[in-house]
Amino acid sequence: LEQEKFNEAYTVFEELRNWQSIYKYRAAWFQALGLLKQKRFEESKKVLLQIPEEAEDYKKAQELLSKL
């Protein structure tokens, strides 16, 4: 994301989310941020809504959702 390689980052994060990795919700958070940087707001919202309450980034996801 930092290097603005959004497509590559999206693919990696999607793979982490699909493999039931311990990082799947963290990957969802970063995937949502990447979508936001690309101004893909609706897609970002959908990803943020999939982050459950027990996830590390849940509060940040909820704060971000409230701003979108």
mmCIF file with all atom_site columns, C-alpha atoms in Angstrom:
data_model
loop_
_atom_site.group_PDB
_atom_site.id
_atom_site.type_symbol
_atom_site.label_atom_id
_atom_site.label_alt_id
_atom_site.label_comp_id
_atom_site.label_asym_id
_atom_site.label_entity_id
_atom_site.label_seq_id
_atom_site.pdbx_PDB_ins_code
_atom_site.Cartn_x
_atom_site.Cartn_y
_atom_site.Cartn_z
_atom_site.occupancy
_atom_site.B_iso_or_equiv
_atom_site.pdbx_formal_charge
_atom_site.auth_seq_id
_atom_site.auth_comp_id
_atom_site.auth_asym_id
_atom_site.auth_atom_id
_atom_site.pdbx_PDB_model_num
ATOM 1  C CA . LEU A 1 1  ? 0.000   0.000   0.000  1.00 0.00 ? 1  LEU A CA 1
ATOM 2  C CA . GLU A 1 2  ? 2.785   2.408   0.886  1.00 0.00 ? 2  GLU A CA 1
ATOM 3  C CA . GLN A 1 3  ? 4.215   2.011   -2.607 1.00 0.00 ? 3  GLN A CA 1
ATOM 4  C CA . GLU A 1 4  ? 0.761   2.352   -4.147 1.00 0.00 ? 4  GLU A CA 1
ATOM 5  C CA . LYS A 1 5  ? 0.843   -1.146  -5.592 1.00 0.00 ? 5  LYS A CA 1
ATOM 6  C CA . PHE A 1 6  ? -2.843  -1.505  -4.865 1.00 0.00 ? 6  PHE A CA 1
ATOM 7  C CA . ASN A 1 7  ? -3.672  -4.419  -7.138 1.00 0.00 ? 7  ASN A CA 1
ATOM 8  C CA . GLU A 1 8  ? -0.846  -6.554  -5.798 1.00 0.00 ? 8  GLU A CA 1
ATOM 9  C CA . ALA A 1 9  ? -1.668  -5.646  -2.210 1.00 0.00 ? 9  ALA A CA 1
ATOM 10 C CA . TYR A 1 10 ? -5.367  -6.360  -2.743 1.00 0.00 ? 10 TYR A CA 1
ATOM 11 C CA . THR A 1 11 ? -4.540  -9.825  -4.066 1.00 0.00 ? 11 THR A CA 1
ATOM 12 C CA . VAL A 1 12 ? -2.284  -10.652 -1.117 1.00 0.00 ? 12 VAL A CA 1
ATOM 13 C CA . PHE A 1 13 ? -4.831  -9.426  1.426  1.00 0.00 ? 13 PHE A CA 1
ATOM 14 C CA . GLU A 1 14 ? -7.624  -11.333 -0.311 1.00 0.00 ? 14 GLU A CA 1
ATOM 15 C CA . GLU A 1 15 ? -5.576  -14.532 -0.168 1.00 0.00 ? 15 GLU A CA 1
ATOM 16 C CA . LEU A 1 16 ? -4.917  -14.066 3.549  1.00 0.00 ? 16 LEU A CA 1
ATOM 17 C CA . ARG A 1 17 ? -8.618  -13.523 4.179  1.00 0.00 ? 17 ARG A CA 1
ATOM 18 C CA . ASN A 1 18 ? -9.628  -16.608 2.182  1.00 0.00 ? 18 ASN A CA 1
ATOM 19 C CA . TRP A 1 19 ? -7.101  -18.974 3.788  1.00 0.00 ? 19 TRP A CA 1
ATOM 20 C CA . GLN A 1 20 ? -8.589  -18.535 7.248  1.00 0.00 ? 20 GLN A CA 1
ATOM 21 C CA . SER A 1 21 ? -5.248  -17.130 8.297  1.00 0.00 ? 21 SER A CA 1
ATOM 22 C CA . ILE A 1 22 ? -4.804  -15.742 11.794 1.00 0.00 ? 22 ILE A CA 1
ATOM 23 C CA . TYR A 1 23 ? -4.203  -12.469 9.972  1.00 0.00 ? 23 TYR A CA 1
ATOM 24 C CA . LYS A 1 24 ? -7.450  -12.519 7.987  1.00 0.00 ? 24 LYS A CA 1
ATOM 25 C CA . TYR A 1 25 ? -9.076  -9.622  9.842  1.00 0.00 ? 25 TYR A CA 1
ATOM 26 C CA . ARG A 1 26 ? -5.866  -7.623  9.854  1.00 0.00 ? 26 ARG A CA 1
ATOM 27 C CA . ALA A 1 27 ? -5.676  -8.256  6.109  1.00 0.00 ? 27 ALA A CA 1
ATOM 28 C CA . ALA A 1 28 ? -9.272  -7.038  5.768  1.00 0.00 ? 28 ALA A CA 1
ATOM 29 C CA . TRP A 1 29 ? -8.328  -3.803  7.542  1.00 0.00 ? 29 TRP A CA 1
ATOM 30 C CA . PHE A 1 30 ? -5.443  -3.116  5.193  1.00 0.00 ? 30 PHE A CA 1
ATOM 31 C CA . GLN A 1 31 ? -7.473  -4.180  2.188  1.00 0.00 ? 31 GLN A CA 1
ATOM 32 C CA . ALA A 1 32 ? -10.132 -1.626  3.160  1.00 0.00 ? 32 ALA A CA 1
ATOM 33 C CA . LEU A 1 33 ? -7.486  1.083   3.530  1.00 0.00 ? 33 LEU A CA 1
ATOM 34 C CA . GLY A 1 34 ? -6.136  0.277   0.079  1.00 0.00 ? 34 GLY A CA 1
ATOM 35 C CA . LEU A 1 35 ? -9.609  0.553   -1.392 1.00 0.00 ? 35 LEU A CA 1
ATOM 36 C CA . LEU A 1 36 ? -10.052 3.922   0.304  1.00 0.00 ? 36 LEU A CA 1
ATOM 37 C CA . LYS A 1 37 ? -6.807  5.207   -1.182 1.00 0.00 ? 37 LYS A CA 1
ATOM 38 C CA . GLN A 1 38 ? -8.247  4.310   -4.564 1.00 0.00 ? 38 GLN A CA 1
ATOM 39 C CA . LYS A 1 39 ? -11.502 6.122   -3.696 1.00 0.00 ? 39 LYS A CA 1
ATOM 40 C CA . ARG A 1 40 ? -13.435 2.847   -3.879 1.00 0.00 ? 40 ARG A CA 1
ATOM 41 C CA . PHE A 1 41 ? -15.579 3.813   -0.889 1.00 0.00 ? 41 PHE A CA 1
ATOM 42 C CA . GLU A 1 42 ? -18.449 1.328   -1.220 1.00 0.00 ? 42 GLU A CA 1
ATOM 43 C CA . GLU A 1 43 ? -16.084 -1.624  -1.616 1.00 0.00 ? 43 GLU A CA 1
ATOM 44 C CA . SER A 1 44 ? -14.105 -0.428  1.385  1.00 0.00 ? 44 SER A CA 1
ATOM 45 C CA . LYS A 1 45 ? -17.281 -0.236  3.480  1.00 0.00 ? 45 LYS A CA 1
ATOM 46 C CA . LYS A 1 46 ? -18.173 -3.814  2.573  1.00 0.00 ? 46 LYS A CA 1
ATOM 47 C CA . VAL A 1 47 ? -14.768 -5.043  3.719  1.00 0.00 ? 47 VAL A CA 1
ATOM 48 C CA . LEU A 1 48 ? -14.869 -3.000  6.932  1.00 0.00 ? 48 LEU A CA 1
ATOM 49 C CA . LEU A 1 49 ? -18.277 -4.441  7.781  1.00 0.00 ? 49 LEU A CA 1
ATOM 50 C CA . GLN A 1 50 ? -16.774 -7.944  7.684  1.00 0.00 ? 50 GLN A CA 1
ATOM 51 C CA . ILE A 1 51 ? -14.364 -7.191  10.544 1.00 0.00 ? 51 ILE A CA 1
ATOM 52 C CA . PRO A 1 52 ? -15.872 -8.773  13.685 1.00 0.00 ? 52 PRO A CA 1
ATOM 53 C CA . GLU A 1 53 ? -15.963 -7.280  17.153 1.00 0.00 ? 53 GLU A CA 1
ATOM 54 C CA . GLU A 1 54 ? -13.226 -9.580  18.441 1.00 0.00 ? 54 GLU A CA 1
ATOM 55 C CA . ALA A 1 55 ? -10.758 -8.427  15.764 1.00 0.00 ? 55 ALA A CA 1
ATOM 56 C CA . GLU A 1 56 ? -7.836  -6.207  16.678 1.00 0.00 ? 56 GLU A CA 1
ATOM 57 C CA . ASP A 1 57 ? -8.898  -3.481  14.233 1.00 0.00 ? 57 ASP A CA 1
ATOM 58 C CA . TYR A 1 58 ? -12.636 -3.547  14.990 1.00 0.00 ? 58 TYR A CA 1
ATOM 59 C CA . LYS A 1 59 ? -12.752 -0.165  16.749 1.00 0.00 ? 59 LYS A CA 1
ATOM 60 C CA . LYS A 1 60 ? -10.737 1.509   14.015 1.00 0.00 ? 60 LYS A CA 1
ATOM 61 C CA . ALA A 1 61 ? -12.979 -0.087  11.395 1.00 0.00 ? 61 ALA A CA 1
ATOM 62 C CA . GLN A 1 62 ? -16.095 1.203   13.143 1.00 0.00 ? 62 GLN A CA 1
ATOM 63 C CA . GLU A 1 63 ? -14.626 4.706   13.458 1.00 0.00 ? 63 GLU A CA 1
ATOM 64 C CA . LEU A 1 64 ? -13.743 4.717   9.791  1.00 0.00 ? 64 LEU A CA 1
ATOM 65 C CA . LEU A 1 65 ? -17.192 3.456   8.820  1.00 0.00 ? 65 LEU A CA 1
ATOM 66 C CA . SER A 1 66 ? -18.802 6.280   10.755 1.00 0.00 ? 66 SER A CA 1
ATOM 67 C CA . LYS A 1 67 ? -16.792 8.775   8.689  1.00 0.00 ? 67 LYS A CA 1
ATOM 68 C CA . LEU A 1 68 ? -17.677 7.255   5.317  1.00 0.00 ? 68 LEU A CA 1
#
